[in-house]
CSV table of C-alpha atoms and ligand atoms in Angstrom, one decimal:
chain,number,residue,atom,x,y,z
Z,297,MET,CA,5.6,-54.3,-43.2
Z,298,LEU,CA,4.5,-54.3,-39.5
Z,299,LYS,CA,6.9,-56.8,-38.1
Z,300,LYS,CA,6.1,-56.9,-34.5
Z,301,GLN,CA,3.1,-55.4,-32.8
Z,302,VAL,CA,4.0,-53.0,-30.1
Z,303,TYR,CA,1.8,-52.4,-27.0
Z,304,VAL,CA,0.2,-49.0,-26.9
Z,305,ASP,CA,-1.5,-48.0,-23.7
Z,306,ARG,CA,-4.3,-45.6,-24.3
Z,307,ALA,CA,-5.0,-45.0,-20.6
Z,308,SER,CA,-1.4,-43.9,-20.0
Z,309,PRO,CA,-0.6,-40.2,-19.4
Z,310,VAL,CA,2.2,-40.7,-21.9
Z,311,PRO,CA,0.8,-39.6,-25.3
Z,312,VAL,CA,0.2,-42.4,-27.8
Z,313,TYR,CA,2.5,-40.9,-30.5
Z,314,TYR,CA,5.3,-40.9,-28.0
Z,315,GLN,CA,4.7,-44.5,-27.0
Z,316,LEU,CA,4.7,-45.5,-30.6
Z,317,LYS,CA,7.9,-43.5,-31.3
Z,318,GLU,CA,9.8,-45.1,-28.4
Z,319,ALA,CA,8.6,-48.5,-29.4
Z,320,LEU,CA,9.7,-48.1,-33.0
Z,321,LYS,CA,13.0,-46.7,-31.8
Z,322,GLU,CA,13.5,-49.8,-29.6
Z,323,GLN,CA,12.8,-52.0,-32.7
Z,324,ILE,CA,15.3,-50.1,-34.7
Z,325,GLU,CA,18.0,-50.3,-32.0
Z,326,SER,CA,17.4,-53.9,-31.4
Z,327,GLY,CA,17.6,-54.7,-35.1
Z,328,VAL,CA,14.0,-55.7,-35.8
Z,329,TYR,CA,14.3,-53.2,-38.6
Z,330,LYS,CA,17.7,-53.0,-40.3
Z,331,PRO,CA,19.4,-49.9,-41.8
Z,332,HIS,CA,17.7,-48.9,-45.0
Z,333,GLU,CA,14.7,-51.2,-44.4
Z,334,ARG,CA,11.3,-49.7,-44.9
Z,335,LEU,CA,9.2,-49.0,-41.8
Z,336,PRO,CA,5.4,-49.3,-41.7
Z,337,SER,CA,3.7,-46.4,-43.5
Z,338,GLU,CA,1.5,-43.9,-41.7
Z,339,ARG,CA,-1.5,-45.8,-43.1
Z,340,GLU,CA,-0.2,-49.1,-41.8
Z,341,LEU,CA,0.4,-47.7,-38.4
Z,342,GLU,CA,-3.0,-46.1,-38.4
Z,343,GLU,CA,-4.7,-49.4,-39.1
Z,344,ALA,CA,-2.6,-51.6,-36.9
Z,345,TYR,CA,-3.0,-49.4,-33.8
Z,346,ARG,CA,-6.3,-47.8,-34.6
Z,347,ILE,CA,-4.8,-44.4,-34.1
Z,348,SER,CA,-5.3,-41.2,-36.1
Z,349,ARG,CA,-3.1,-40.5,-39.1
Z,350,MET,CA,-1.8,-37.4,-37.3
Z,351,THR,CA,-0.6,-39.5,-34.4
Z,352,ALA,CA,1.2,-41.9,-36.8
Z,353,ARG,CA,2.7,-39.0,-38.7
Z,354,ARG,CA,3.9,-37.3,-35.5
Z,355,ALA,CA,5.7,-40.4,-34.4
Z,356,LEU,CA,7.5,-40.8,-37.7
Z,357,GLU,CA,8.3,-37.1,-38.0
Z,358,GLU,CA,10.0,-37.1,-34.6
Z,359,LEU,CA,11.9,-40.3,-35.4
Z,360,GLU,CA,13.2,-38.5,-38.5
Z,361,ALA,CA,14.1,-35.4,-36.6
Z,362,GLU,CA,16.1,-37.5,-34.1
Z,363,GLY,CA,17.9,-39.2,-37.0
Z,364,TYR,CA,16.5,-42.7,-36.6
Z,365,ILE,CA,14.8,-42.8,-40.0
Z,366,TYR,CA,14.8,-40.9,-43.2
Z,367,ARG,CA,11.8,-40.3,-45.4
Z,368,ALA,CA,11.8,-40.5,-49.2
Z,369,GLN,CA,9.0,-38.6,-50.9
Z,370,GLY,CA,6.3,-41.0,-52.0
Z,371,ARG,CA,8.3,-44.1,-51.0
Z,372,GLY,CA,7.9,-44.1,-47.2
Z,373,SER,CA,10.2,-44.2,-44.2
Z,374,PHE,CA,13.5,-46.1,-44.0
Z,375,VAL,CA,15.8,-46.9,-41.1
Z,376,ALA,CA,18.9,-44.6,-41.1
Z,377,GLU,CA,22.4,-45.8,-40.6
Z,378,PRO,CA,23.3,-46.1,-36.9
Z,379,LYS,CA,24.9,-43.0,-35.5
Z,380,ILE,CA,28.7,-42.6,-35.4
Z,381,ARG,CA,29.9,-43.0,-31.8
Z,382,GLN,CA,32.5,-40.4,-31.0
Z,383,GLY,CA,34.7,-41.0,-28.0
Z,384,LEU,CA,35.6,-37.9,-25.9
Z,385,LEU,CA,38.8,-39.2,-24.3
Z,386,TRP,CA,41.5,-38.6,-27.0
Z,387,LEU,CA,42.6,-35.5,-28.8
Z,388,THR,CA,42.1,-36.7,-32.4
Z,389,SER,CA,41.4,-35.1,-35.7
Z,390,PHE,CA,38.4,-35.6,-37.9
Z,391,THR,CA,40.6,-37.5,-40.4
Z,392,GLU,CA,41.8,-39.9,-37.8
Z,393,ASP,CA,38.3,-40.4,-36.4
Z,394,MET,CA,37.0,-41.4,-39.8
Z,395,LYS,CA,40.0,-43.5,-40.7
Z,396,GLU,CA,39.4,-45.5,-37.5
Z,397,ARG,CA,35.9,-46.3,-38.8
Z,398,GLY,CA,37.1,-47.3,-42.2
Z,399,MET,CA,35.5,-44.2,-43.7
Z,400,CYS,CA,37.1,-41.6,-45.9
Z,401,ALA,CA,37.4,-38.1,-44.5
Z,402,GLY,CA,36.9,-35.2,-46.8
Z,403,ALA,CA,36.6,-31.4,-46.6
Z,404,ARG,CA,35.2,-28.5,-48.6
Z,405,VAL,CA,36.9,-25.3,-47.8
Z,406,LEU,CA,34.4,-22.5,-47.3
Z,407,GLU,CA,36.8,-19.8,-46.2
Z,408,VAL,CA,40.5,-19.2,-45.6
Z,409,ARG,CA,41.6,-15.9,-44.3
Z,410,VAL,CA,44.2,-14.1,-42.2
Z,411,LEU,CA,42.7,-11.9,-39.6
Z,412,LYS,CA,42.7,-10.5,-36.1
Z,413,ASP,CA,39.8,-11.4,-33.8
Z,414,GLU,CA,39.4,-10.1,-30.3
Z,415,LYS,CA,37.1,-12.8,-29.1
Z,416,VAL,CA,39.3,-15.6,-30.4
Z,417,ALA,CA,42.3,-13.9,-28.8
Z,418,ARG,CA,40.5,-13.8,-25.5
Z,419,ARG,CA,39.6,-17.5,-25.8
Z,420,LEU,CA,43.2,-18.4,-26.4
Z,421,LYS,CA,44.4,-15.8,-23.9
Z,422,VAL,CA,46.8,-14.3,-26.4
Z,423,ASP,CA,47.6,-10.7,-27.5
Z,424,PRO,CA,44.5,-9.2,-29.2
Z,425,ASP,CA,46.8,-8.0,-32.0
Z,426,GLU,CA,47.9,-11.4,-32.9
Z,427,GLU,CA,47.0,-12.7,-36.4
Z,428,PHE,CA,45.0,-15.9,-36.9
Z,429,VAL,CA,44.5,-18.1,-39.9
Z,430,LYS,CA,40.7,-18.7,-40.1
Z,431,LEU,CA,39.8,-21.9,-41.8
Z,432,GLN,CA,36.1,-22.8,-42.3
Z,433,ARG,CA,35.4,-26.3,-43.7
Z,434,LEU,CA,32.5,-28.6,-44.3
Z,435,ARG,CA,33.7,-32.0,-43.2
Z,436,THR,CA,32.5,-35.1,-45.0
Z,437,ALA,CA,32.6,-38.8,-44.3
Z,438,ASP,CA,32.5,-41.0,-47.5
Z,439,GLY,CA,31.1,-37.9,-49.2
Z,440,GLU,CA,28.3,-37.3,-46.7
Z,441,PRO,CA,28.4,-33.9,-44.9
Z,442,MET,CA,29.0,-34.5,-41.2
Z,443,ALA,CA,30.2,-31.3,-39.6
Z,444,LEU,CA,30.8,-27.6,-40.1
Z,445,GLU,CA,34.0,-26.4,-38.6
Z,446,VAL,CA,35.7,-23.1,-38.2
Z,447,SER,CA,39.2,-23.1,-36.8
Z,448,PHE,CA,41.5,-20.3,-35.8
Z,449,LEU,CA,45.2,-21.0,-35.7
Z,450,ARG,CA,47.9,-18.7,-34.3
Z,451,ARG,CA,49.6,-17.6,-37.5
Z,452,LYS,CA,53.0,-16.8,-35.9
Z,453,LEU,CA,53.3,-20.5,-34.9
Z,454,CYS,CA,52.6,-21.7,-38.4
Z,455,PRO,CA,53.3,-18.9,-40.8
Z,456,GLY,CA,52.0,-19.6,-44.3
Z,457,LEU,CA,49.4,-22.1,-43.2
Z,458,GLU,CA,46.9,-20.2,-45.3
Z,459,GLU,CA,48.7,-21.2,-48.4
Z,460,TYR,CA,47.8,-24.9,-48.1
Z,461,ASP,CA,44.9,-26.5,-49.8
Z,462,PHE,CA,42.8,-28.0,-47.0
Z,463,ASN,CA,40.3,-29.5,-49.4
Z,464,ASP,CA,42.3,-32.7,-49.3
Z,465,ARG,CA,44.7,-32.3,-46.3
Z,466,SER,CA,44.4,-32.8,-42.6
Z,467,LEU,CA,44.9,-29.7,-40.5
Z,468,TYR,CA,46.4,-31.7,-37.6
Z,469,LYS,CA,48.8,-33.5,-39.9
Z,470,THR,CA,49.9,-30.2,-41.4
Z,471,LEU,CA,50.5,-28.7,-37.9
Z,472,GLU,CA,52.7,-31.7,-37.1
Z,473,GLU,CA,54.6,-31.0,-40.3
Z,474,PHE,CA,55.3,-27.5,-38.9
Z,475,GLY,CA,56.8,-29.3,-35.9
Z,476,LEU,CA,53.8,-28.3,-33.8
Z,477,HIS,CA,53.0,-31.3,-31.6
Z,478,LEU,CA,49.6,-31.2,-30.0
Z,479,GLY,CA,49.3,-32.2,-26.4
Z,480,ARG,CA,45.8,-31.6,-25.0
Z,481,ALA,CA,42.6,-29.7,-25.5
Z,482,GLU,CA,39.7,-28.3,-23.5
Z,483,GLN,CA,36.4,-28.9,-25.1
Z,484,THR,CA,32.7,-28.1,-24.3
Z,485,VAL,CA,29.7,-29.6,-26.0
Z,486,GLU,CA,26.3,-28.0,-26.1
Z,487,ALA,CA,23.0,-28.5,-28.0
Z,488,LYS,CA,22.0,-26.3,-30.9
Z,489,VAL,CA,19.5,-26.5,-33.7
Z,490,ALA,CA,20.6,-26.0,-37.3
Z,491,ASP,CA,19.7,-22.6,-38.8
Z,492,ASP,CA,19.0,-22.3,-42.6
Z,493,PHE,CA,22.6,-21.8,-43.6
Z,494,GLU,CA,24.0,-24.6,-41.5
Z,495,ALA,CA,21.1,-26.9,-42.6
Z,496,GLU,CA,21.7,-26.3,-46.2
Z,497,LEU,CA,25.4,-27.1,-46.0
Z,498,LEU,CA,24.9,-30.1,-43.8
Z,499,GLY,CA,22.1,-31.4,-46.0
Z,500,VAL,CA,19.6,-31.5,-43.1
Z,501,LYS,CA,16.3,-29.7,-42.4
Z,502,PRO,CA,16.5,-26.4,-40.5
Z,503,GLY,CA,15.8,-27.2,-36.8
Z,504,THR,CA,17.7,-30.5,-36.9
Z,505,PRO,CA,19.6,-31.0,-33.6
Z,506,LEU,CA,23.4,-30.4,-33.8
Z,507,LEU,CA,26.2,-30.9,-31.3
Z,508,SER,CA,28.1,-27.7,-30.9
Z,509,MET,CA,31.6,-28.2,-29.7
Z,510,GLU,CA,34.2,-25.6,-28.8
Z,511,ARG,CA,37.8,-26.6,-28.5
Z,512,VAL,CA,41.0,-24.9,-27.4
Z,513,THR,CA,44.0,-27.0,-28.3
Z,514,TYR,CA,47.4,-26.7,-26.7
Z,515,LEU,CA,50.8,-27.8,-27.8
Z,516,ALA,CA,52.7,-30.7,-26.2
Z,517,ASP,CA,54.0,-28.5,-23.4
Z,518,GLY,CA,50.4,-28.4,-22.3
Z,519,GLN,CA,50.2,-24.6,-22.1
Z,520,THR,CA,50.9,-23.0,-25.4
Z,521,PRO,CA,47.5,-22.5,-27.1
Z,522,ILE,CA,47.5,-23.1,-30.9
Z,523,GLU,CA,43.9,-23.5,-32.0
Z,524,TYR,CA,40.4,-22.4,-31.3
Z,525,VAL,CA,37.7,-24.3,-33.1
Z,526,ARG,CA,33.9,-24.3,-33.2
Z,527,SER,CA,32.5,-27.5,-34.7
Z,528,LEU,CA,28.9,-28.3,-35.4
Z,529,TYR,CA,28.3,-32.0,-35.7
Z,530,ARG,CA,25.1,-33.4,-37.0
Z,531,GLY,CA,23.1,-34.6,-34.0
Z,532,ASP,CA,21.2,-37.0,-36.2
Z,533,ARG,CA,24.4,-38.8,-37.2
Z,534,TYR,CA,26.6,-38.5,-34.1
Z,535,LYS,CA,26.5,-39.6,-30.5
Z,536,LEU,CA,29.2,-38.9,-27.9
Z,537,PHE,CA,30.7,-41.6,-25.8
Z,538,VAL,CA,32.7,-41.2,-22.6
Z,539,GLU,CA,33.7,-43.7,-19.9
Z,540,LEU,CA,33.0,-42.7,-16.3
Z,541,LYS,CA,34.7,-44.1,-13.3
Z,542,ARG,CA,33.2,-44.0,-9.8
Z,543,ARG,CA,35.0,-41.7,-7.5
P,682,16G,C1,38.2,-32.3,-35.3
P,682,16G,C2,38.3,-31.3,-34.2
P,682,16G,C3,38.9,-30.0,-34.7
P,682,16G,C4,40.1,-30.2,-35.5
P,682,16G,C5,39.9,-31.1,-36.6
P,682,16G,C6,41.2,-31.4,-37.4
P,682,16G,C7,36.4,-31.8,-32.8
P,682,16G,C8,35.2,-31.3,-32.1
P,682,16G,N1,37.0,-31.0,-33.6
P,682,16G,O1,37.1,-32.1,-36.1
P,682,16G,O2,39.2,-29.3,-33.5
P,682,16G,O3,40.5,-28.9,-36.0
P,682,16G,O4,39.4,-32.3,-36.1
P,682,16G,O5,40.8,-32.3,-38.4
P,682,16G,O6,36.7,-33.0,-32.6
P,682,16G,P1,41.8,-32.6,-39.6
P,682,16G,O7,43.1,-32.9,-39.1
P,682,16G,O8,41.2,-33.9,-40.2
P,682,16G,O9,41.8,-31.5,-40.6
């Protein structure tokens, strides 16, 4: 199962497990090992590189935590599907993003509620007494959990939104049906690790890296806020892409 020997430099200040991990990562990215193909076992790595079992295990454990491989009890380590590359330029919906990739977007509604929320009002710079429709969903792609999302919509702009069944309906499409045309959004991205609740819903181990995104969306006039969203995307399945131009 060892396809190509990698060079491990014992004299290097870079730990051996790290060198091995980076080398295997490179082999996965360059297609030496294809998605769902089995990787060398801990024992095979141990023998091939004359390293300790612990060193081999650590390299594989970290590759798993970073989303490059998945491990099946008693069967070994396998190459994971490549990460989904998410562009940051356009204001798109999860449904549109998935459709573009030929995947089927799905949702499991966890909570729908009408409420007031001071923090959200502050984020949207609206009256603290305003009502929001809170919508919490687990988002799936071809049935696989991808993101956990909680959105707050200004109810007075879309009264009755809470009546819709968002298990099989796009939020952005529904807003368009209300005549609310979205124009732009402000978004931040930061790193987070999955806690027990998030991990369970997303089907990952607690501690898995997540991309935490916060978005405030405005209507086509560019200044009327409509939505505040917190999205937690699986860091082992997603990477962000943005094109930069030299100033
Ligand atoms: C995306 C958006 C979220 C929006 C949702 C609508 C990010 C970080 N978040 O997940 O703000 O509410 O799409 O999706 O991109 P829908 O129209 O498929 O329901």
